[in-house]
């Protein structure tokens, strides 16, 4: 577990840094959007490990997704009741079926260790950001989550001596597409998530 300390520090730094940068670029941003940006950066740093049920990153993201399944519908109830029904349906899916379905689709095999996976899973985080704080939260949530995700992949390569040693026998974590079925899976997810966000914001 001690090897995970750099990831925890990176998650906090990227989360707080993402919120700070966004507040400097957009001084009129409200606190809810800044909180979403910070949480997205934190969660994004652990997303790459959700293909390994024994990892600390998997446990952190799973707990936070269950917490979001309670908090997001409550926020919808008070601020945007028109989206409440969809938020409840997605919350129930996250609590009951998502993790079982995800574990059946991917195993520990690097499926979440690629730039394509970073884009797709960060789009999912951006979708939760939209449901929480509205359209203005989508871009900061996506960018913060993506930055955290890519930094995690870089830390993986540094930790396993793959970044500094190109002759290492293990495949690098920071690859553009991943391998095999992972590419097809995340390509479909990316198209689906982009379509959902585009339709929802019309």
Short mmCIF file of C-alpha atoms in Angstrom, two decimals, residues 16-198:
data_model
loop_
_atom_site.label_atom_id
_atom_site.label_comp_id
_atom_site.label_asym_id
_atom_site.label_seq_id
_atom_site.Cartn_x
_atom_site.Cartn_y
_atom_site.Cartn_z
CA UNK A 16 -6.90 21.09 -6.03
CA UNK A 17 -4.73 22.33 -8.91
CA UNK A 18 -7.52 21.77 -11.45
CA UNK A 19 -9.96 23.77 -9.33
CA UNK A 20 -7.38 26.53 -8.76
CA UNK A 21 -6.55 26.85 -12.47
CA UNK A 22 -10.22 26.94 -13.42
CA UNK A 23 -10.95 29.61 -10.78
CA UNK A 24 -8.13 31.76 -12.22
CA UNK A 25 -9.35 31.32 -15.80
CA UNK A 26 -13.02 31.77 -14.87
CA UNK A 27 -13.30 34.07 -11.84
CA UNK A 28 -17.12 34.00 -11.99
CA UNK A 29 -17.25 30.19 -11.54
CA UNK A 30 -19.42 29.14 -8.61
CA UNK A 31 -18.19 26.97 -5.75
CA UNK A 32 -20.13 23.90 -6.92
CA UNK A 33 -18.31 23.89 -10.29
CA UNK A 34 -14.95 24.30 -8.53
CA UNK A 35 -15.81 21.42 -6.18
CA UNK A 36 -16.73 19.25 -9.18
CA UNK A 37 -13.42 20.13 -10.89
CA UNK A 38 -11.46 19.24 -7.74
CA UNK A 39 -13.29 15.94 -7.20
CA UNK A 40 -12.96 15.04 -10.89
CA UNK A 41 -9.19 15.49 -10.75
CA UNK A 42 -9.03 13.36 -7.61
CA UNK A 43 -11.19 10.56 -9.03
CA UNK A 44 -9.52 10.69 -12.45
CA UNK A 45 -6.16 9.85 -10.89
CA UNK A 46 -7.52 6.47 -9.73
CA UNK A 47 -9.67 5.55 -12.74
CA UNK A 48 -6.89 3.66 -14.52
CA UNK A 49 -6.93 1.00 -11.79
CA UNK A 50 -10.63 0.12 -11.91
CA UNK A 51 -9.81 -2.96 -14.01
CA UNK A 52 -8.17 -4.51 -10.93
CA UNK A 53 -10.61 -5.32 -8.12
CA UNK A 54 -7.74 -5.81 -5.66
CA UNK A 55 -6.30 -2.30 -6.13
CA UNK A 56 -6.75 0.66 -3.81
CA UNK A 57 -7.80 2.78 -6.80
CA UNK A 58 -10.70 0.42 -7.54
CA UNK A 59 -11.95 0.64 -3.95
CA UNK A 60 -11.65 4.44 -3.87
CA UNK A 61 -13.56 4.96 -7.14
CA UNK A 62 -16.23 2.41 -6.18
CA UNK A 63 -16.87 4.11 -2.83
CA UNK A 64 -16.98 7.57 -4.41
CA UNK A 65 -19.38 6.36 -7.12
CA UNK A 66 -21.75 5.07 -4.45
CA UNK A 67 -21.50 8.36 -2.60
CA UNK A 68 -22.24 10.22 -5.85
CA UNK A 69 -25.27 7.99 -6.37
CA UNK A 70 -26.73 9.53 -3.21
CA UNK A 71 -25.48 13.12 -3.51
CA UNK A 72 -26.22 13.81 -7.21
CA UNK A 73 -29.99 13.02 -7.04
CA UNK A 74 -30.23 15.19 -3.88
CA UNK A 75 -28.62 18.11 -5.74
CA UNK A 76 -30.95 17.48 -8.69
CA UNK A 77 -33.97 17.51 -6.35
CA UNK A 78 -33.15 20.99 -5.04
CA UNK A 79 -31.61 22.70 -8.07
CA UNK A 80 -32.59 20.93 -11.30
CA UNK A 81 -35.66 18.76 -10.73
CA UNK A 82 -36.21 18.34 -14.49
CA UNK A 83 -33.19 15.99 -14.59
CA UNK A 84 -34.07 14.19 -11.35
CA UNK A 85 -35.61 11.08 -12.95
CA UNK A 86 -32.55 10.40 -15.11
CA UNK A 87 -30.25 11.03 -12.14
CA UNK A 88 -32.16 8.46 -10.04
CA UNK A 89 -32.05 5.86 -12.84
CA UNK A 90 -28.29 6.35 -13.32
CA UNK A 91 -27.72 6.30 -9.55
CA UNK A 92 -29.53 2.97 -9.21
CA UNK A 93 -27.51 1.58 -12.11
CA UNK A 94 -24.23 2.72 -10.52
CA UNK A 95 -25.12 1.13 -7.18
CA UNK A 96 -26.61 -2.13 -8.43
CA UNK A 97 -25.23 -3.08 -11.83
CA UNK A 98 -22.33 -0.97 -13.10
CA UNK A 99 -19.47 -2.60 -11.21
CA UNK A 100 -20.69 -6.13 -11.91
CA UNK A 101 -21.09 -5.35 -15.60
CA UNK A 102 -17.73 -3.60 -15.80
CA UNK A 103 -15.89 -6.52 -14.16
CA UNK A 104 -17.46 -8.87 -16.73
CA UNK A 105 -16.36 -6.66 -19.63
CA UNK A 106 -12.78 -6.14 -18.55
CA UNK A 107 -10.29 -8.05 -16.48
CA UNK A 108 -6.87 -7.13 -15.25
CA UNK A 109 -5.20 -6.79 -18.61
CA UNK A 110 -4.43 -3.16 -19.22
CA UNK A 111 -7.90 -2.38 -20.57
CA UNK A 112 -7.96 0.90 -18.68
CA UNK A 113 -4.31 1.75 -19.30
CA UNK A 114 -4.38 3.84 -22.47
CA UNK A 115 -5.06 7.39 -23.61
CA UNK A 116 -8.29 6.22 -25.30
CA UNK A 117 -9.53 4.83 -21.99
CA UNK A 118 -8.53 8.11 -20.32
CA UNK A 119 -10.73 10.06 -22.74
CA UNK A 120 -13.70 7.71 -22.41
CA UNK A 121 -13.72 7.37 -18.64
CA UNK A 122 -13.09 11.10 -18.22
CA UNK A 123 -16.16 11.72 -20.40
CA UNK A 124 -18.11 9.63 -17.90
CA UNK A 125 -16.80 11.81 -15.07
CA UNK A 126 -17.79 14.89 -17.11
CA UNK A 127 -21.30 13.46 -17.42
CA UNK A 128 -21.56 13.18 -13.63
CA UNK A 129 -20.20 16.74 -13.42
CA UNK A 130 -22.97 17.89 -15.75
CA UNK A 131 -25.65 16.23 -13.62
CA UNK A 132 -24.16 17.79 -10.50
CA UNK A 133 -23.43 21.38 -11.53
CA UNK A 134 -24.76 21.91 -15.05
CA UNK A 135 -23.13 22.45 -18.47
CA UNK A 136 -20.43 24.78 -17.15
CA UNK A 137 -18.95 21.88 -15.14
CA UNK A 138 -18.45 19.55 -18.13
CA UNK A 139 -15.16 20.97 -19.46
CA UNK A 140 -13.38 21.47 -16.09
CA UNK A 141 -14.51 18.01 -14.94
CA UNK A 142 -13.26 16.40 -18.16
CA UNK A 143 -9.92 18.22 -18.17
CA UNK A 144 -9.23 17.63 -14.45
CA UNK A 145 -10.13 13.96 -14.69
CA UNK A 146 -8.10 13.49 -17.87
CA UNK A 147 -5.05 15.20 -16.34
CA UNK A 148 -5.25 12.96 -13.28
CA UNK A 149 -5.68 9.86 -15.42
CA UNK A 150 -2.67 10.62 -17.64
CA UNK A 151 -0.54 11.47 -14.61
CA UNK A 152 -1.46 8.07 -13.13
CA UNK A 153 -0.27 6.34 -16.32
CA UNK A 154 3.00 8.28 -16.18
CA UNK A 155 3.47 7.28 -12.52
CA UNK A 156 2.85 3.64 -13.49
CA UNK A 157 5.56 3.81 -16.12
CA UNK A 158 8.01 5.54 -13.75
CA UNK A 159 7.24 3.07 -10.96
CA UNK A 160 7.82 0.07 -13.27
CA UNK A 161 10.88 1.64 -14.94
CA UNK A 162 9.16 1.59 -18.34
CA UNK A 163 9.38 5.31 -19.07
CA UNK A 164 13.15 5.55 -18.58
CA UNK A 165 13.90 2.07 -19.91
CA UNK A 166 12.34 1.54 -23.35
CA UNK A 167 13.80 -1.98 -23.49
CA UNK A 168 11.69 -3.13 -20.52
CA UNK A 169 9.75 -6.33 -21.22
CA UNK A 170 6.47 -4.94 -19.83
CA UNK A 171 4.21 -2.92 -22.13
CA UNK A 172 4.04 0.79 -21.19
CA UNK A 173 0.90 2.07 -19.49
CA UNK A 174 0.91 5.32 -21.47
CA UNK A 175 -0.18 3.92 -24.86
CA UNK A 176 -2.53 5.69 -27.28
CA UNK A 177 -5.10 2.94 -27.82
CA UNK A 178 -4.45 -0.03 -25.58
CA UNK A 179 -4.65 -3.44 -27.19
CA UNK A 180 -7.15 -5.74 -28.86
CA UNK A 181 -10.71 -5.64 -27.59
CA UNK A 182 -9.91 -2.67 -25.33
CA UNK A 183 -9.68 -0.40 -28.38
CA UNK A 184 -13.09 -1.50 -29.68
CA UNK A 185 -14.70 -1.24 -26.23
CA UNK A 186 -13.51 2.29 -25.54
CA UNK A 187 -14.18 3.50 -29.07
CA UNK A 188 -17.83 2.46 -28.66
CA UNK A 189 -17.98 4.01 -25.18
CA UNK A 190 -16.47 7.29 -26.42
CA UNK A 191 -19.03 7.60 -29.23
CA UNK A 192 -21.87 6.75 -26.84
CA UNK A 193 -20.78 9.17 -24.11
CA UNK A 194 -20.17 12.03 -26.56
CA UNK A 195 -23.59 11.45 -28.09
CA UNK A 196 -25.28 11.44 -24.66
CA UNK A 197 -23.58 14.66 -23.56
CA UNK A 198 -24.36 16.35 -26.91
#
